[in-house]
XYZ file of C-alpha atoms in Angstrom:
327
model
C 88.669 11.677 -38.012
C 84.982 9.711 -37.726
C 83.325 12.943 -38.777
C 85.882 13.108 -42.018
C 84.351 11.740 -44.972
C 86.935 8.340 -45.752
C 88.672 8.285 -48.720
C 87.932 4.229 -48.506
C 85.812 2.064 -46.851
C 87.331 -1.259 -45.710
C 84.860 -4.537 -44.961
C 85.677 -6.684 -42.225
C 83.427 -9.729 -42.315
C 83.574 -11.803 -39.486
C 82.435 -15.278 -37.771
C 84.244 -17.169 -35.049
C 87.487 -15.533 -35.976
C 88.747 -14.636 -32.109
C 92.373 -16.331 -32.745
C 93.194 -13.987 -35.816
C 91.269 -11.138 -35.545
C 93.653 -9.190 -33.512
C 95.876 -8.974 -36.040
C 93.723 -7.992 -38.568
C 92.508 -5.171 -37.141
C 95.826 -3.851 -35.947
C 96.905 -3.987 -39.360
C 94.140 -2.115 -40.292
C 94.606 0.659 -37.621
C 97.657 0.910 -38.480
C 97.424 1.550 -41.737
C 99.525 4.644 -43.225
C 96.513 6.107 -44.789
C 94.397 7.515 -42.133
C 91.451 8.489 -43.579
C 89.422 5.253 -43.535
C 85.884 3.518 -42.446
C 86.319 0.198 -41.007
C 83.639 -1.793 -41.058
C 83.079 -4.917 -38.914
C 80.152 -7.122 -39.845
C 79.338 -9.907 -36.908
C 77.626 -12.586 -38.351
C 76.336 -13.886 -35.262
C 79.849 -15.251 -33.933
C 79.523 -17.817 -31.074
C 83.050 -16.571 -29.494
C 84.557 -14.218 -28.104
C 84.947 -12.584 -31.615
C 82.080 -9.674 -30.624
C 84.276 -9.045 -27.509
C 87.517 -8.131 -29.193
C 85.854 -5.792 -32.122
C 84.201 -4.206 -29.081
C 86.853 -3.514 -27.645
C 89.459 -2.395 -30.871
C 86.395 0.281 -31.594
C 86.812 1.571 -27.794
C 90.369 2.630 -29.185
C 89.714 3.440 -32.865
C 86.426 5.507 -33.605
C 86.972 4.454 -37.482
C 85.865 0.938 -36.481
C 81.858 0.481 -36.995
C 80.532 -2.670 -35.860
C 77.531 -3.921 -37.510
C 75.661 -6.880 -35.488
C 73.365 -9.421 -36.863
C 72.153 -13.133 -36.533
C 74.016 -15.357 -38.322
C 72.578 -15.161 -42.384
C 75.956 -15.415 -44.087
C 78.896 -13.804 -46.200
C 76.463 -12.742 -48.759
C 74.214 -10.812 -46.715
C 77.213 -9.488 -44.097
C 78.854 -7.731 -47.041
C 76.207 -6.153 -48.614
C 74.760 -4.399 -45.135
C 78.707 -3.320 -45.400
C 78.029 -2.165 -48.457
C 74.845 -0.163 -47.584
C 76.871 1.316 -44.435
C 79.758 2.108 -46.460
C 80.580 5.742 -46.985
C 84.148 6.335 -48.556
C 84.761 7.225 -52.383
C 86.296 3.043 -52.483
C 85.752 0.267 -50.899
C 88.705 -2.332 -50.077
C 87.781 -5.512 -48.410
C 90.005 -7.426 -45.881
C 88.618 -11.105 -44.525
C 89.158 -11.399 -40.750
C 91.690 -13.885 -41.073
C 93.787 -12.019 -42.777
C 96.273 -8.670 -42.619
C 97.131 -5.600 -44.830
C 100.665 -4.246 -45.155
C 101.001 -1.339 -43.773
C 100.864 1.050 -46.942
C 98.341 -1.210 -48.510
C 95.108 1.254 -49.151
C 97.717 4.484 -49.349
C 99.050 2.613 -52.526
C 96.043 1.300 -53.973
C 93.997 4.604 -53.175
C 96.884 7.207 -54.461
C 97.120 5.429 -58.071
C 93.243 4.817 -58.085
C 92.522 8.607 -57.551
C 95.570 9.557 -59.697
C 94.419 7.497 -62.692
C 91.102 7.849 -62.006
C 90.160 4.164 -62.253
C 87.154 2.164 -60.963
C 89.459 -0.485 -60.030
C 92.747 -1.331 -59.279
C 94.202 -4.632 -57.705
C 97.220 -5.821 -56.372
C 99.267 -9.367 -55.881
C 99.038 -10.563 -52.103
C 101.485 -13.284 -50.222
C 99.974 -16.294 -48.643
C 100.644 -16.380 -44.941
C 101.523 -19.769 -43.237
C 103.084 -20.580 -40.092
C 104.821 -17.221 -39.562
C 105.985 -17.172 -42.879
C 104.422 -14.712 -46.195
C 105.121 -16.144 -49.505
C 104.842 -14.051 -52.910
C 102.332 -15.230 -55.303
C 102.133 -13.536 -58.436
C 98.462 -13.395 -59.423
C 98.473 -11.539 -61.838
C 101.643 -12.782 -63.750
C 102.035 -11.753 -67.369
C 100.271 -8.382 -67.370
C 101.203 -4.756 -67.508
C 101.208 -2.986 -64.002
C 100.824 -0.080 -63.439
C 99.013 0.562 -66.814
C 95.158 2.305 -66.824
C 93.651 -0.164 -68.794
C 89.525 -1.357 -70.267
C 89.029 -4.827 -69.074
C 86.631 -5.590 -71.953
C 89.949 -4.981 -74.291
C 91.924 -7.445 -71.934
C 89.571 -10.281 -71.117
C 92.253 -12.461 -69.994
C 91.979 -10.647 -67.101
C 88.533 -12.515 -65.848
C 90.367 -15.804 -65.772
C 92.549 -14.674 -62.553
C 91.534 -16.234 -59.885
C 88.492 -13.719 -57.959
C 91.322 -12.621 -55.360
C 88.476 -10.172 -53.833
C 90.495 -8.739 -51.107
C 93.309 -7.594 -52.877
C 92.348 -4.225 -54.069
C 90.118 -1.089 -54.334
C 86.165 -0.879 -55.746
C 84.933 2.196 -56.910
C 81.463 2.726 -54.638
C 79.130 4.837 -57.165
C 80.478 2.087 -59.601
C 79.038 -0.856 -57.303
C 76.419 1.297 -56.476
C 75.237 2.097 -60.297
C 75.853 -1.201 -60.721
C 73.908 -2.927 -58.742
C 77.053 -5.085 -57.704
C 75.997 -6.670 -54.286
C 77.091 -10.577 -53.107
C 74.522 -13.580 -53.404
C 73.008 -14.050 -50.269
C 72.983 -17.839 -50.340
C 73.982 -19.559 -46.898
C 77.099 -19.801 -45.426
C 80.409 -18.749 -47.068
C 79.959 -20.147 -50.627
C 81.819 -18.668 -53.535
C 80.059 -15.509 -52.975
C 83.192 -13.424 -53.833
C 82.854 -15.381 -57.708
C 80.566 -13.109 -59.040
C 81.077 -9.786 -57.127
C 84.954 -10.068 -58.563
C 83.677 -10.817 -61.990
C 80.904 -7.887 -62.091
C 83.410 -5.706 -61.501
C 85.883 -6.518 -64.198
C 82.903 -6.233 -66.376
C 82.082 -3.004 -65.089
C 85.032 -1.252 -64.772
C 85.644 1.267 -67.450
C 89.448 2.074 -66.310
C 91.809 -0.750 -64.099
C 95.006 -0.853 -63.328
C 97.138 -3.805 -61.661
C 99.939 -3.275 -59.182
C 102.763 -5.545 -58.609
C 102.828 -5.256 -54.670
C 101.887 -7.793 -52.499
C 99.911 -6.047 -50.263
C 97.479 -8.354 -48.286
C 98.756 -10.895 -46.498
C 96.002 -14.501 -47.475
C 96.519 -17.021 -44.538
C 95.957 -20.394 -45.423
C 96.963 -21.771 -42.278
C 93.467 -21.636 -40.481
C 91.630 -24.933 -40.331
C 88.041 -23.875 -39.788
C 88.146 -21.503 -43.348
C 84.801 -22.395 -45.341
C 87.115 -22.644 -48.594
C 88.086 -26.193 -47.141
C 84.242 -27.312 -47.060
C 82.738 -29.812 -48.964
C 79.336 -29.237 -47.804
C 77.903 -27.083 -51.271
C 77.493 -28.601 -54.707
C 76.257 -26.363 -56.519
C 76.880 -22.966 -54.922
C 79.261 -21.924 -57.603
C 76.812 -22.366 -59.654
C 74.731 -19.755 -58.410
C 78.019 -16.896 -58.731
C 78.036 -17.782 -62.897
C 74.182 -17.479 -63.061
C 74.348 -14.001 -61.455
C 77.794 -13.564 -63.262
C 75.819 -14.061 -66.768
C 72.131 -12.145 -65.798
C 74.656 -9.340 -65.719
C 75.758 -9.847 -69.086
C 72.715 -10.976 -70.481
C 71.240 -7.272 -69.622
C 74.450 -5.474 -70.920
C 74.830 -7.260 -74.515
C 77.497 -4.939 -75.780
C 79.403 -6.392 -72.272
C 78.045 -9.712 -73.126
C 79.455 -9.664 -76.583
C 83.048 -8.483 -74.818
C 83.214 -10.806 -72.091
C 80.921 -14.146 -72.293
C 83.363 -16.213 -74.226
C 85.977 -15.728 -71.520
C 82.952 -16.093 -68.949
C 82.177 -19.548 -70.030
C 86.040 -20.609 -70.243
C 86.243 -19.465 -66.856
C 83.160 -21.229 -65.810
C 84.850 -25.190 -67.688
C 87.882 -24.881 -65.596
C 85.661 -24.008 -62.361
C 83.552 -25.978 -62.776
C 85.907 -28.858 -63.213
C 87.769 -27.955 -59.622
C 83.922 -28.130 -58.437
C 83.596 -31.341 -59.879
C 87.426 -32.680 -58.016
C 86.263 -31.425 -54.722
C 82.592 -32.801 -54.266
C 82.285 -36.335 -52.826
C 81.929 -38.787 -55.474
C 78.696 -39.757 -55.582
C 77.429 -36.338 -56.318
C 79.672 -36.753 -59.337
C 77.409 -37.641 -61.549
C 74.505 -35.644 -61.315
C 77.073 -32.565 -61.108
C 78.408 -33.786 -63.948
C 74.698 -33.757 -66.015
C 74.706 -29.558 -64.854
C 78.184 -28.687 -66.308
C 77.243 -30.441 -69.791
C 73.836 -28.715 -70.132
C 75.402 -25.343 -69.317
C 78.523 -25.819 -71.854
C 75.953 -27.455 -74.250
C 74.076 -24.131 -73.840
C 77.557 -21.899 -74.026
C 78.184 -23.937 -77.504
C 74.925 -23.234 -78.924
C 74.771 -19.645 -78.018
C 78.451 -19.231 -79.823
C 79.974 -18.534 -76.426
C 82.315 -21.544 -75.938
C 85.096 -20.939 -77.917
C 88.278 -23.708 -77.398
C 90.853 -21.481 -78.123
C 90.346 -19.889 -74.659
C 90.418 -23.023 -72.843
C 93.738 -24.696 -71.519
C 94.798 -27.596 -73.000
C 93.239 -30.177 -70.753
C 90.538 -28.641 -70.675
C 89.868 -28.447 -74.551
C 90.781 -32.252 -74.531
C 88.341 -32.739 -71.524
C 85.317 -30.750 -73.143
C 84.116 -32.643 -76.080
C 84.121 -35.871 -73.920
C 81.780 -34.073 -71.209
C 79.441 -33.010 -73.989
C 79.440 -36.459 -75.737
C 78.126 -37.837 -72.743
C 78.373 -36.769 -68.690
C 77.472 -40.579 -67.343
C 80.304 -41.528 -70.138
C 82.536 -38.777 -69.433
C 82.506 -40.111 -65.159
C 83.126 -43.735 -65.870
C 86.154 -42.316 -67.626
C 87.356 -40.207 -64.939
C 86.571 -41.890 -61.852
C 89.841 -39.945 -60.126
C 90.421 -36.161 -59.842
C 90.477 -34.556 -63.644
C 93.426 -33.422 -64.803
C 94.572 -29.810 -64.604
């Protein structure tokens, strides 16, 4: 089976993950298709988390271990992606676990339908327990169709680990993660490149990875990065900004998407980086406006209520709100 060429590549990033790890990679070796590249990245882990991927590729010659210093999500994914050799690429955090059919599903309708992308809904995992969520709520399944004709599509939250990647498409691309420190957001941009790349997607209604939010030491609970989300819509809109056909197609949603993230940025940071967050978000949506990008109609309702007092005035707009904004 290592000598087989995979018919998907799955990413395993992984830092001080000993307690779930297991699990993780026993869903993966378990998993009903066979024909699959596992990829472990190490980002310098100070447990035993080295120890136990050691030992699972002892058992499993599918499992490749990549080994590095410590330099982040950013760069651990994209020496995945440089190592990776099947015709997709799925990705499946450490802390988490697939079902067991996950990449037979998602890799029998992608080759089927011949799509450069096709996701899935996932459960989040707590205490023993897997509960539904319906991410992608209100759209067809099971349908091949152009993101560019259904926008709405880039306002889901970027669930990256819930489906299948085309490689040549990443590859001709260029669609690599942001090798800024830490875990920060990275998976913003990569999930939003690839709407904008994809020619043919398709959603399934399966939940099929199993998200645990029961682990205290995930980096989504820091509070440690200001502005790292802004660096995901920067690379987000270069992309665009080279493509303007895409850039026509997709920037309005981009910058919607951008006012309501940006506004869960601005409810997480401490307060007294408030402010000077605040002065960012109002140039870039003053920018958006001028360039004919921000367009209300694609904004919720708070946030279309919330937008005009930002760009009267940011130090106005904080003395208003000093609590969490509204969602």
């Amino acid at each position: 089976m290592a000598s087989e060429t995979p018919k998907v590549t799955v990413l395993v990033p992984c830092y001080n993950v000993e307690k779930f790890l297991p699990q993780c990679l026993e869903s993966l070796i378990g998993q009903s298709l066979r024909q699959l590249q596992i990829i472990c990245i190490n980002d310098g882990s100070t447990d035993s988390t080295l120890a136990v991927l050691r030992s699972y590729a002892e058992r499993d010659k599918r499992i490749q271990i990549i080994d590095k210093p410590n330099s982040g999500y950013g760069a651990s994914m994209n020496r995945g992606l440089d190592a990776a050799r099947g015709e997709y690429v799925g990705i499946v955090e450490s802390d988490d676990f697939a079902e067991r059919d996950m990449f037979k599903k998602l890799y029998r309708f992608a080759r089927f339908h011949r799509c450069d992308l096709v996701k899935s809904n996932y459960s989040e995992y707590c205490a023993g327990q897997a509960h539904p969520i319906e991410a992608f709520a209100g759209f067809k399944y099971k349908r091949v169709f152009k993101p560019a004709d259904q926008v709405d599509v880039v306002k889901v939250l970027p669930i990256i680990w819930t489906g299948l990647y085309r490689t040549s498409m990443l590859r001709e691309n260029g669609i690599r993660f942001n090798e800024t420190p830490g875990a920060s957001y990275q998976d913003t941009s990569f999930v939003q490149r690839t709407w904008f790349a994809a020619g043919r997607a398709a959603l399934l209604p399966d939940c099929l990875l199993n998200y645990r939010v029961d682990n205290a030491a995930s980096s989504v609970k820091s509070q440690a990065k200001v502005y790292a989300v802004c660096d995901e819509f920067a690379a987000s809109e270069a992309y665009l900004a080279a493509r303007p056909a895409k850039q026509a197609a997709f920037a309005p949603v981009l910058a919607a998407v951008k006012f309501a993230t940006y506004k869960w940025n601005y409810n997480r940071i401490a307060p007294e980086y408030r402010s000077e967050f605040a002065l960012r978000w109002a140039a870039e949506m003053e920018d958006a406006e001028r360039r004919g990008f921000l367009d209300p109609a694609l904004l919720s309702e708070a946030d279309r209520a919330l937008c005009p007092e930002l760009l009267a005035g940011p130090e106005a707009f904080c003395a208003a709100h000093p609590e969490d904004l509204p969602w």
